[in-house]
């Protein structure tokens, strides 16, 4: 079994490292744990915003599915006209190369 490597905690900005180290000490955790916890919190916040947007979208589109079918469905005459138009599109296409 491979030995686990520690997280690389090199920071190009010494001030940034000092700020993170101070925040980790204040929380009473290691820098690695503090950074991983912050990353997890950010990821779950993004996930939460995504799920909220999905719920809002479903709520907006739900009214369409709840509508009376007759207000959404085409009439029998309209369906017949569409079928006739579709049949007309296929005529004259035979024998042509793609």
Short mmCIF file of C-alpha atoms in Angstrom, two decimals:
data_model
loop_
_atom_site.label_atom_id
_atom_site.label_comp_id
_atom_site.label_asym_id
_atom_site.label_seq_id
_atom_site.Cartn_x
_atom_site.Cartn_y
_atom_site.Cartn_z
CA UNK A 1 0.00 0.00 0.00
CA UNK A 2 1.31 3.45 -0.92
CA UNK A 3 2.14 5.95 1.75
CA UNK A 4 -0.20 8.93 1.73
CA UNK A 5 1.40 12.24 0.92
CA UNK A 6 0.65 15.39 2.85
CA UNK A 7 -1.12 18.22 1.12
CA UNK A 8 1.26 20.74 -0.44
CA UNK A 9 0.74 23.94 1.53
CA UNK A 10 3.12 26.25 -0.32
CA UNK A 11 1.82 29.74 -0.92
CA UNK A 12 3.51 32.26 -3.23
CA UNK A 13 2.28 35.09 -1.01
CA UNK A 14 3.64 34.90 2.57
CA UNK A 15 0.86 37.21 3.75
CA UNK A 16 -1.76 34.79 2.43
CA UNK A 17 -0.10 31.89 4.24
CA UNK A 18 0.06 33.89 7.47
CA UNK A 19 -3.62 34.83 7.21
CA UNK A 20 -4.67 31.22 6.61
CA UNK A 21 -2.43 29.97 9.42
CA UNK A 22 -3.93 32.54 11.82
CA UNK A 23 -7.49 31.59 10.79
CA UNK A 24 -6.70 27.89 11.26
CA UNK A 25 -5.22 28.55 14.72
CA UNK A 26 -8.30 30.56 15.66
CA UNK A 27 -10.50 27.62 14.61
CA UNK A 28 -8.22 25.21 16.45
CA UNK A 29 -7.48 23.04 13.41
CA UNK A 30 -4.52 22.36 11.15
CA UNK A 31 -4.01 24.45 8.01
CA UNK A 32 -4.77 21.42 5.87
CA UNK A 33 -8.06 20.78 7.68
CA UNK A 34 -8.97 24.48 7.51
CA UNK A 35 -8.32 24.65 3.74
CA UNK A 36 -10.21 21.41 3.02
CA UNK A 37 -13.12 22.54 5.17
CA UNK A 38 -13.27 25.88 3.35
CA UNK A 39 -13.19 24.12 -0.02
CA UNK A 40 -15.98 21.76 1.06
CA UNK A 41 -18.09 24.67 2.34
CA UNK A 42 -17.66 26.51 -0.95
CA UNK A 43 -18.53 23.42 -3.01
CA UNK A 44 -21.68 22.74 -1.01
CA UNK A 45 -22.70 26.40 -1.33
CA UNK A 46 -22.37 26.16 -5.12
CA UNK A 47 -24.38 22.94 -5.06
CA UNK A 48 -27.06 24.64 -2.96
CA UNK A 49 -27.37 27.54 -5.41
CA UNK A 50 -27.62 25.05 -8.30
CA UNK A 51 -30.37 23.08 -6.56
CA UNK A 52 -32.25 26.29 -5.70
CA UNK A 53 -32.12 27.32 -9.37
CA UNK A 54 -33.41 23.87 -10.40
CA UNK A 55 -36.30 24.12 -7.95
CA UNK A 56 -37.18 27.60 -9.22
CA UNK A 57 -37.08 26.37 -12.81
CA UNK A 58 -39.31 23.42 -11.95
CA UNK A 59 -41.76 25.75 -10.21
CA UNK A 60 -41.91 28.02 -13.28
CA UNK A 61 -42.40 25.15 -15.72
CA UNK A 62 -44.80 23.27 -13.43
CA UNK A 63 -47.64 25.56 -14.41
CA UNK A 64 -47.29 24.45 -18.04
CA UNK A 65 -47.76 20.81 -17.08
CA UNK A 66 -50.66 21.65 -14.81
CA UNK A 67 -52.50 23.49 -17.60
CA UNK A 68 -55.67 22.05 -19.08
CA UNK A 69 -54.68 19.70 -21.93
CA UNK A 70 -57.10 21.35 -24.35
CA UNK A 71 -55.30 24.68 -23.96
CA UNK A 72 -51.95 23.12 -24.89
CA UNK A 73 -52.87 20.37 -27.35
CA UNK A 74 -53.61 21.27 -30.97
CA UNK A 75 -57.11 20.71 -32.28
CA UNK A 76 -57.92 17.70 -34.48
CA UNK A 77 -58.07 20.02 -37.51
CA UNK A 78 -54.67 21.48 -36.72
CA UNK A 79 -53.17 17.99 -36.27
CA UNK A 80 -54.65 16.87 -39.63
CA UNK A 81 -53.23 19.96 -41.36
CA UNK A 82 -49.79 19.34 -39.83
CA UNK A 83 -49.85 15.68 -40.94
CA UNK A 84 -50.85 16.75 -44.45
CA UNK A 85 -48.01 19.28 -44.54
CA UNK A 86 -45.53 16.67 -43.33
CA UNK A 87 -46.71 14.23 -45.97
CA UNK A 88 -46.27 16.95 -48.60
CA UNK A 89 -42.69 17.54 -47.51
CA UNK A 90 -41.77 13.92 -48.22
CA UNK A 91 -43.17 13.99 -51.77
CA UNK A 92 -40.73 14.64 -54.58
CA UNK A 93 -37.77 13.76 -52.40
CA UNK A 94 -37.50 10.23 -53.76
CA UNK A 95 -34.69 9.55 -56.18
CA UNK A 96 -32.55 12.46 -55.02
CA UNK A 97 -29.06 11.82 -53.79
CA UNK A 98 -28.22 13.05 -50.35
#
